[in-house]
Amino acid sequence: MAANNPTLLAIREAINIFGSRDDNRYLVISLGTGAEGDHHDFVNLGSPIDWILDLKRGIPPLVSLLFETSADMVDTYTSIFLGGGQNSRHQFLRIQDYTLNPKQLKMDKATEDNFNNLINIAKQLLEKPVSFPSSWIGLEPTTTNRDALGRFANDLSKIRGDAAKKLSRR
């Protein structure tokens, strides 16, 4: 379950390719695949069997809980790797939609209607506030995903410009 989210594996691969960066200038954008809107409504499950077999939500509650906690831990580990707190807020952005219904979570439905539905979900997601883990590490809850992505693009452009200046001085 720990490697279910590829963010940490991507960071490890970047370190293998580029080496450990003393200036810690990695920018990480983590795009989630979505989650059900009622993902924390597990209080009314009557028995252990309901945790495993209750399919009314689309995904059994125990599986959903394991995926959610794994994703939350990856986000926490990523922010710690990036220095935690104030520094990591400018280096890590998690984009996740926690308001989807079970029909919208189906990833193997390759129809034109579903594709158009995914485009609409993405457009709406751009205008939503950043996801919880990014808010937790310092982005204002009123910052939209669109604004945060714009800031990341500006930061990436600055990093590239700084790298080009260093190369030209050699």
mmCIF file of N, CA and C in Angstrom, residues 8-112:
data_model
loop_
_atom_site.group_PDB
_atom_site.id
_atom_site.type_symbol
_atom_site.label_atom_id
_atom_site.label_comp_id
_atom_site.label_asym_id
_atom_site.label_seq_id
_atom_site.Cartn_x
_atom_site.Cartn_y
_atom_site.Cartn_z
ATOM 1 N N LEU A 8 6.356 9.409 -4.033
ATOM 2 C CA LEU A 8 7.650 9.119 -3.398
ATOM 3 C C LEU A 8 8.588 8.374 -4.338
ATOM 4 N N LEU A 9 8.045 7.505 -5.165
ATOM 5 C CA LEU A 9 8.883 6.801 -6.128
ATOM 6 C C LEU A 9 9.458 7.775 -7.157
ATOM 7 N N ALA A 10 8.668 8.762 -7.561
ATOM 8 C CA ALA A 10 9.150 9.775 -8.508
ATOM 9 C C ALA A 10 10.260 10.617 -7.879
ATOM 10 N N ILE A 11 10.112 10.965 -6.605
ATOM 11 C CA ILE A 11 11.158 11.732 -5.917
ATOM 12 C C ILE A 11 12.445 10.914 -5.843
ATOM 13 N N ARG A 12 12.308 9.636 -5.490
ATOM 14 C CA ARG A 12 13.492 8.775 -5.420
ATOM 15 C C ARG A 12 14.175 8.685 -6.774
ATOM 16 N N GLU A 13 13.405 8.561 -7.834
ATOM 17 C CA GLU A 13 13.974 8.473 -9.179
ATOM 18 C C GLU A 13 14.661 9.787 -9.568
ATOM 19 N N ALA A 14 14.062 10.915 -9.203
ATOM 20 C CA ALA A 14 14.682 12.219 -9.476
ATOM 21 C C ALA A 14 16.020 12.338 -8.749
ATOM 22 N N ILE A 15 16.085 11.845 -7.525
ATOM 23 C CA ILE A 15 17.352 11.875 -6.771
ATOM 24 C C ILE A 15 18.376 10.972 -7.452
ATOM 25 N N ASN A 16 17.932 9.811 -7.957
ATOM 26 C CA ASN A 16 18.852 8.915 -8.675
ATOM 27 C C ASN A 16 19.407 9.577 -9.932
ATOM 28 N N ILE A 17 18.581 10.337 -10.620
ATOM 29 C CA ILE A 17 19.001 10.976 -11.869
ATOM 30 C C ILE A 17 19.814 12.239 -11.613
ATOM 31 N N PHE A 18 19.316 13.114 -10.742
ATOM 32 C CA PHE A 18 19.917 14.429 -10.557
ATOM 33 C C PHE A 18 20.764 14.550 -9.296
ATOM 34 N N GLY A 19 20.707 13.544 -8.434
ATOM 35 C CA GLY A 19 21.438 13.598 -7.176
ATOM 36 C C GLY A 19 20.682 14.378 -6.127
ATOM 37 N N SER A 20 21.155 14.253 -4.910
ATOM 38 C CA SER A 20 20.545 14.983 -3.809
ATOM 39 C C SER A 20 20.844 16.463 -3.992
ATOM 40 N N ARG A 21 19.851 17.275 -3.890
ATOM 41 C CA ARG A 21 20.003 18.707 -4.125
ATOM 42 C C ARG A 21 20.154 19.426 -2.790
ATOM 43 N N ASP A 22 21.285 20.062 -2.569
ATOM 44 C CA ASP A 22 21.477 20.810 -1.335
ATOM 45 C C ASP A 22 20.505 21.979 -1.245
ATOM 46 N N ASP A 23 20.205 22.589 -2.382
ATOM 47 C CA ASP A 23 19.285 23.725 -2.368
ATOM 48 C C ASP A 23 17.821 23.274 -2.323
ATOM 49 N N ASN A 24 17.589 21.945 -2.420
ATOM 50 C CA ASN A 24 16.250 21.365 -2.289
ATOM 51 C C ASN A 24 15.239 22.073 -3.189
ATOM 52 N N ARG A 25 15.578 22.228 -4.449
ATOM 53 C CA ARG A 25 14.720 22.965 -5.369
ATOM 54 C C ARG A 25 13.856 22.041 -6.215
ATOM 55 N N TYR A 26 13.357 21.007 -5.622
ATOM 56 C CA TYR A 26 12.399 20.153 -6.311
ATOM 57 C C TYR A 26 11.018 20.779 -6.211
ATOM 58 N N LEU A 27 10.263 20.717 -7.287
ATOM 59 C CA LEU A 27 8.858 21.099 -7.275
ATOM 60 C C LEU A 27 8.050 19.840 -7.535
ATOM 61 N N VAL A 28 7.098 19.539 -6.657
ATOM 62 C CA VAL A 28 6.325 18.307 -6.758
ATOM 63 C C VAL A 28 4.843 18.655 -6.872
ATOM 64 N N ILE A 29 4.231 18.170 -7.945
ATOM 65 C CA ILE A 29 2.783 18.283 -8.109
ATOM 66 C C ILE A 29 2.236 16.862 -8.093
ATOM 67 N N SER A 30 1.330 16.592 -7.184
ATOM 68 C CA SER A 30 0.726 15.277 -7.042
ATOM 69 C C SER A 30 -0.731 15.371 -7.465
ATOM 70 N N LEU A 31 -1.078 14.671 -8.539
ATOM 71 C CA LEU A 31 -2.441 14.681 -9.055
ATOM 72 C C LEU A 31 -3.170 13.423 -8.607
ATOM 73 N N GLY A 32 -4.218 13.592 -7.819
ATOM 74 C CA GLY A 32 -4.996 12.456 -7.341
ATOM 75 C C GLY A 32 -5.978 11.976 -8.395
ATOM 76 N N THR A 33 -6.504 10.799 -8.192
ATOM 77 C CA THR A 33 -7.486 10.243 -9.127
ATOM 78 C C THR A 33 -8.908 10.443 -8.628
ATOM 79 N N GLY A 34 -9.066 11.139 -7.509
ATOM 80 C CA GLY A 34 -10.394 11.428 -6.977
ATOM 81 C C GLY A 34 -10.774 10.485 -5.855
ATOM 82 N N ALA A 35 -11.733 10.934 -5.053
ATOM 83 C CA ALA A 35 -12.228 10.146 -3.922
ATOM 84 C C ALA A 35 -13.697 10.461 -3.723
ATOM 85 N N GLU A 36 -14.393 9.550 -3.081
ATOM 86 C CA GLU A 36 -15.814 9.742 -2.831
ATOM 87 C C GLU A 36 -16.043 10.884 -1.855
ATOM 88 N N GLY A 37 -17.159 11.570 -2.049
ATOM 89 C CA GLY A 37 -17.515 12.676 -1.175
ATOM 90 C C GLY A 37 -17.800 12.253 0.250
ATOM 91 N N ASP A 38 -18.358 11.062 0.449
ATOM 92 C CA ASP A 38 -18.684 10.613 1.808
ATOM 93 C C ASP A 38 -17.632 9.637 2.325
ATOM 94 N N HIS A 39 -16.371 9.910 2.031
ATOM 95 C CA HIS A 39 -15.307 8.960 2.337
ATOM 96 C C HIS A 39 -15.035 8.798 3.825
ATOM 97 N N HIS A 40 -15.568 9.677 4.678
ATOM 98 C CA HIS A 40 -15.337 9.516 6.116
ATOM 99 C C HIS A 40 -16.592 9.037 6.838
ATOM 100 N N ASP A 41 -17.586 8.579 6.112
ATOM 101 C CA ASP A 41 -18.839 8.151 6.705
ATOM 102 C C ASP A 41 -18.801 6.654 7.018
ATOM 103 N N PHE A 42 -17.897 6.263 7.911
ATOM 104 C CA PHE A 42 -17.759 4.850 8.250
ATOM 105 C C PHE A 42 -18.348 4.520 9.620
ATOM 106 N N VAL A 43 -18.938 5.491 10.286
ATOM 107 C CA VAL A 43 -19.423 5.312 11.651
ATOM 108 C C VAL A 43 -20.569 4.315 11.721
ATOM 109 N N ASN A 44 -21.431 4.291 10.739
ATOM 110 C CA ASN A 44 -22.638 3.472 10.800
ATOM 111 C C ASN A 44 -22.455 2.049 10.268
ATOM 112 N N LEU A 45 -21.243 1.622 10.057
ATOM 113 C CA LEU A 45 -21.024 0.246 9.609
ATOM 114 C C LEU A 45 -21.201 -0.674 10.813
ATOM 115 N N GLY A 46 -22.143 -1.619 10.692
ATOM 116 C CA GLY A 46 -22.531 -2.424 11.843
ATOM 117 C C GLY A 46 -21.565 -3.510 12.268
ATOM 118 N N SER A 47 -20.976 -4.217 11.326
ATOM 119 C CA SER A 47 -20.153 -5.363 11.688
ATOM 120 C C SER A 47 -18.868 -5.367 10.865
ATOM 121 N N PRO A 48 -17.892 -6.187 11.254
ATOM 122 C CA PRO A 48 -16.663 -6.289 10.456
ATOM 123 C C PRO A 48 -16.921 -6.715 9.014
ATOM 124 N N ILE A 49 -17.951 -7.504 8.797
ATOM 125 C CA ILE A 49 -18.301 -7.940 7.438
ATOM 126 C C ILE A 49 -18.659 -6.729 6.577
ATOM 127 N N ASP A 50 -19.369 -5.753 7.176
ATOM 128 C CA ASP A 50 -19.749 -4.546 6.427
ATOM 129 C C ASP A 50 -18.513 -3.773 5.964
ATOM 130 N N TRP A 51 -17.439 -3.796 6.730
ATOM 131 C CA TRP A 51 -16.207 -3.098 6.353
ATOM 132 C C TRP A 51 -15.586 -3.707 5.098
ATOM 133 N N ILE A 52 -15.794 -5.014 4.922
ATOM 134 C CA ILE A 52 -15.170 -5.719 3.808
ATOM 135 C C ILE A 52 -16.104 -5.835 2.609
ATOM 136 N N LEU A 53 -17.391 -6.022 2.861
ATOM 137 C CA LEU A 53 -18.306 -6.360 1.775
ATOM 138 C C LEU A 53 -19.323 -5.285 1.420
ATOM 139 N N ASP A 54 -19.411 -4.186 2.160
ATOM 140 C CA ASP A 54 -20.393 -3.143 1.866
ATOM 141 C C ASP A 54 -19.989 -2.435 0.578
ATOM 142 N N LEU A 55 -20.647 -2.762 -0.515
ATOM 143 C CA LEU A 55 -20.292 -2.219 -1.826
ATOM 144 C C LEU A 55 -21.212 -1.080 -2.256
ATOM 145 N N LYS A 56 -22.075 -0.597 -1.363
ATOM 146 C CA LYS A 56 -22.988 0.489 -1.719
ATOM 147 C C LYS A 56 -22.230 1.744 -2.124
ATOM 148 N N ARG A 57 -21.042 1.916 -1.611
ATOM 149 C CA ARG A 57 -20.238 3.097 -1.903
ATOM 150 C C ARG A 57 -19.438 2.942 -3.193
ATOM 151 N N GLY A 58 -19.395 1.769 -3.769
ATOM 152 C CA GLY A 58 -18.608 1.523 -4.974
ATOM 153 C C GLY A 58 -17.298 0.832 -4.644
ATOM 154 N N ILE A 59 -16.677 1.211 -3.549
ATOM 155 C CA ILE A 59 -15.431 0.601 -3.083
ATOM 156 C C ILE A 59 -15.675 0.153 -1.648
ATOM 157 N N PRO A 60 -15.288 -1.071 -1.269
ATOM 158 C CA PRO A 60 -15.483 -1.502 0.114
ATOM 159 C C PRO A 60 -14.821 -0.522 1.092
ATOM 160 N N PRO A 61 -15.463 -0.211 2.215
ATOM 161 C CA PRO A 61 -14.944 0.778 3.158
ATOM 162 C C PRO A 61 -13.509 0.522 3.615
ATOM 163 N N LEU A 62 -13.141 -0.715 3.874
ATOM 164 C CA LEU A 62 -11.781 -1.000 4.335
ATOM 165 C C LEU A 62 -10.759 -0.650 3.259
ATOM 166 N N VAL A 63 -11.055 -0.974 2.008
ATOM 167 C CA VAL A 63 -10.154 -0.647 0.894
ATOM 168 C C VAL A 63 -10.047 0.867 0.752
ATOM 169 N N SER A 64 -11.180 1.553 0.822
ATOM 170 C CA SER A 64 -11.189 3.011 0.716
ATOM 171 C C SER A 64 -10.338 3.636 1.823
ATOM 172 N N LEU A 65 -10.504 3.143 3.035
ATOM 173 C CA LEU A 65 -9.736 3.662 4.171
ATOM 174 C C LEU A 65 -8.234 3.438 3.970
ATOM 175 N N LEU A 66 -7.849 2.259 3.495
ATOM 176 C CA LEU A 66 -6.430 1.972 3.253
ATOM 177 C C LEU A 66 -5.846 2.894 2.188
ATOM 178 N N PHE A 67 -6.590 3.119 1.105
ATOM 179 C CA PHE A 67 -6.109 4.018 0.050
ATOM 180 C C PHE A 67 -5.971 5.450 0.561
ATOM 181 N N GLU A 68 -6.965 5.919 1.326
ATOM 182 C CA GLU A 68 -6.933 7.288 1.841
ATOM 183 C C GLU A 68 -5.761 7.506 2.793
ATOM 184 N N THR A 69 -5.579 6.588 3.721
ATOM 185 C CA THR A 69 -4.493 6.773 4.684
ATOM 186 C C THR A 69 -3.138 6.656 4.006
ATOM 187 N N SER A 70 -3.018 5.790 3.022
ATOM 188 C CA SER A 70 -1.770 5.674 2.277
ATOM 189 C C SER A 70 -1.459 6.984 1.558
ATOM 190 N N ALA A 71 -2.453 7.569 0.897
ATOM 191 C CA ALA A 71 -2.255 8.836 0.186
ATOM 192 C C ALA A 71 -1.907 9.956 1.156
ATOM 193 N N ASP A 72 -2.578 10.004 2.301
ATOM 194 C CA ASP A 72 -2.275 11.031 3.301
ATOM 195 C C ASP A 72 -0.844 10.890 3.816
ATOM 196 N N MET A 73 -0.394 9.670 4.027
ATOM 197 C CA MET A 73 0.979 9.464 4.523
ATOM 198 C C MET A 73 2.007 9.845 3.463
ATOM 199 N N VAL A 74 1.733 9.538 2.204
ATOM 200 C CA VAL A 74 2.654 9.940 1.136
ATOM 201 C C VAL A 74 2.758 11.460 1.085
ATOM 202 N N ASP A 75 1.631 12.148 1.217
ATOM 203 C CA ASP A 75 1.657 13.615 1.235
ATOM 204 C C ASP A 75 2.469 14.131 2.424
ATOM 205 N N THR A 76 2.314 13.501 3.566
ATOM 206 C CA THR A 76 3.083 13.896 4.751
ATOM 207 C C THR A 76 4.568 13.641 4.539
ATOM 208 N N TYR A 77 4.931 12.467 4.049
ATOM 209 C CA TYR A 77 6.340 12.149 3.795
ATOM 210 C C TYR A 77 6.942 13.109 2.767
ATOM 211 N N THR A 78 6.165 13.447 1.740
ATOM 212 C CA THR A 78 6.656 14.371 0.713
ATOM 213 C C THR A 78 6.952 15.733 1.316
ATOM 214 N N SER A 79 6.041 16.236 2.144
ATOM 215 C CA SER A 79 6.277 17.552 2.745
ATOM 216 C C SER A 79 7.469 17.511 3.686
ATOM 217 N N ILE A 80 7.672 16.404 4.393
ATOM 218 C CA ILE A 80 8.840 16.271 5.273
ATOM 219 C C ILE A 80 10.120 16.245 4.443
ATOM 220 N N PHE A 81 10.116 15.484 3.343
ATOM 221 C CA PHE A 81 11.290 15.424 2.467
ATOM 222 C C PHE A 81 11.657 16.800 1.948
ATOM 223 N N LEU A 82 10.646 17.609 1.646
ATOM 224 C CA LEU A 82 10.879 18.940 1.098
ATOM 225 C C LEU A 82 11.171 19.984 2.180
ATOM 226 N N GLY A 83 11.343 19.538 3.400
ATOM 227 C CA GLY A 83 11.727 20.454 4.476
ATOM 228 C C GLY A 83 10.609 20.787 5.434
ATOM 229 N N GLY A 84 9.390 20.352 5.140
ATOM 230 C CA GLY A 84 8.274 20.622 6.034
ATOM 231 C C GLY A 84 7.929 22.099 6.127
ATOM 232 N N GLY A 85 6.797 22.376 6.699
ATOM 233 C CA GLY A 85 6.382 23.736 7.014
ATOM 234 C C GLY A 85 6.433 24.721 5.872
ATOM 235 N N GLN A 86 6.989 25.896 6.155
ATOM 236 C CA GLN A 86 6.943 27.020 5.233
ATOM 237 C C GLN A 86 7.658 26.750 3.907
ATOM 238 N N ASN A 87 8.817 26.098 3.927
ATOM 239 C CA ASN A 87 9.537 25.851 2.673
ATOM 240 C C ASN A 87 8.770 24.934 1.743
ATOM 241 N N SER A 88 8.211 23.860 2.281
ATOM 242 C CA SER A 88 7.567 22.877 1.420
ATOM 243 C C SER A 88 6.271 23.387 0.816
ATOM 244 N N ARG A 89 5.671 24.419 1.382
ATOM 245 C CA ARG A 89 4.422 24.914 0.803
ATOM 246 C C ARG A 89 4.623 25.464 -0.596
ATOM 247 N N HIS A 90 5.849 25.899 -0.898
ATOM 248 C CA HIS A 90 6.137 26.425 -2.228
ATOM 249 C C HIS A 90 6.677 25.345 -3.162
ATOM 250 N N GLN A 91 6.870 24.138 -2.654
ATOM 251 C CA GLN A 91 7.469 23.075 -3.456
ATOM 252 C C GLN A 91 6.541 21.887 -3.680
ATOM 253 N N PHE A 92 5.418 21.839 -2.971
ATOM 254 C CA PHE A 92 4.548 20.671 -3.042
ATOM 255 C C PHE A 92 3.099 21.114 -3.187
ATOM 256 N N LEU A 93 2.443 20.571 -4.201
ATOM 257 C CA LEU A 93 1.032 20.853 -4.425
ATOM 258 C C LEU A 93 0.302 19.539 -4.647
ATOM 259 N N ARG A 94 -0.715 19.295 -3.856
ATOM 260 C CA ARG A 94 -1.556 18.109 -4.009
ATOM 261 C C ARG A 94 -2.895 18.561 -4.569
ATOM 262 N N ILE A 95 -3.258 18.012 -5.717
ATOM 263 C CA ILE A 95 -4.554 18.311 -6.321
ATOM 264 C C ILE A 95 -5.381 17.031 -6.271
ATOM 265 N N GLN A 96 -6.486 17.104 -5.533
ATOM 266 C CA GLN A 96 -7.342 15.939 -5.337
ATOM 267 C C GLN A 96 -8.777 16.422 -5.214
ATOM 268 N N ASP A 97 -9.705 15.705 -5.805
ATOM 269 C CA ASP A 97 -11.123 16.020 -5.679
ATOM 270 C C ASP A 97 -11.757 15.004 -4.742
ATOM 271 N N TYR A 98 -12.248 15.491 -3.608
ATOM 272 C CA TYR A 98 -12.868 14.617 -2.610
ATOM 273 C C TYR A 98 -14.390 14.628 -2.704
ATOM 274 N N THR A 99 -14.940 15.080 -3.816
ATOM 275 C CA THR A 99 -16.390 15.234 -3.915
ATOM 276 C C THR A 99 -17.024 14.362 -4.992
ATOM 277 N N LEU A 100 -16.312 13.373 -5.472
ATOM 278 C CA LEU A 100 -16.837 12.550 -6.568
ATOM 279 C C LEU A 100 -17.829 11.512 -6.063
ATOM 280 N N ASN A 101 -18.734 11.113 -6.942
ATOM 281 C CA ASN A 101 -19.649 10.020 -6.597
ATOM 282 C C ASN A 101 -19.084 8.725 -7.183
ATOM 283 N N PRO A 102 -19.556 7.576 -6.742
ATOM 284 C CA PRO A 102 -18.985 6.302 -7.207
ATOM 285 C C PRO A 102 -18.956 6.136 -8.720
ATOM 286 N N LYS A 103 -19.955 6.644 -9.442
ATOM 287 C CA LYS A 103 -19.966 6.516 -10.906
ATOM 288 C C LYS A 103 -18.817 7.289 -11.542
ATOM 289 N N GLN A 104 -18.416 8.413 -10.931
ATOM 290 C CA GLN A 104 -17.327 9.225 -11.478
ATOM 291 C C GLN A 104 -15.956 8.615 -11.188
ATOM 292 N N LEU A 105 -15.894 7.655 -10.288
ATOM 293 C CA LEU A 105 -14.615 7.050 -9.905
ATOM 294 C C LEU A 105 -14.213 5.875 -10.794
ATOM 295 N N LYS A 106 -15.079 5.452 -11.663
ATOM 296 C CA LYS A 106 -14.757 4.322 -12.533
ATOM 297 C C LYS A 106 -13.674 4.730 -13.533
ATOM 298 N N MET A 107 -12.537 4.044 -13.477
ATOM 299 C CA MET A 107 -11.402 4.416 -14.319
ATOM 300 C C MET A 107 -11.312 3.576 -15.583
ATOM 301 N N ASP A 108 -12.170 2.594 -15.720
ATOM 302 C CA ASP A 108 -12.070 1.706 -16.874
ATOM 303 C C ASP A 108 -13.254 1.889 -17.823
ATOM 304 N N LYS A 109 -13.877 3.055 -17.793
ATOM 305 C CA LYS A 109 -15.043 3.318 -18.637
ATOM 306 C C LYS A 109 -14.622 4.247 -19.768
ATOM 307 N N ALA A 110 -14.183 3.674 -20.866
ATOM 308 C CA ALA A 110 -13.621 4.443 -21.985
ATOM 309 C C ALA A 110 -14.693 4.809 -22.997
ATOM 310 N N THR A 111 -15.663 5.621 -22.558
ATOM 311 C CA THR A 111 -16.697 6.092 -23.471
ATOM 312 C C THR A 111 -16.527 7.596 -23.675
ATOM 313 N N GLU A 112 -17.095 8.095 -24.755
ATOM 314 C CA GLU A 112 -17.003 9.535 -25.023
ATOM 315 C C GLU A 112 -17.697 10.341 -23.930
#
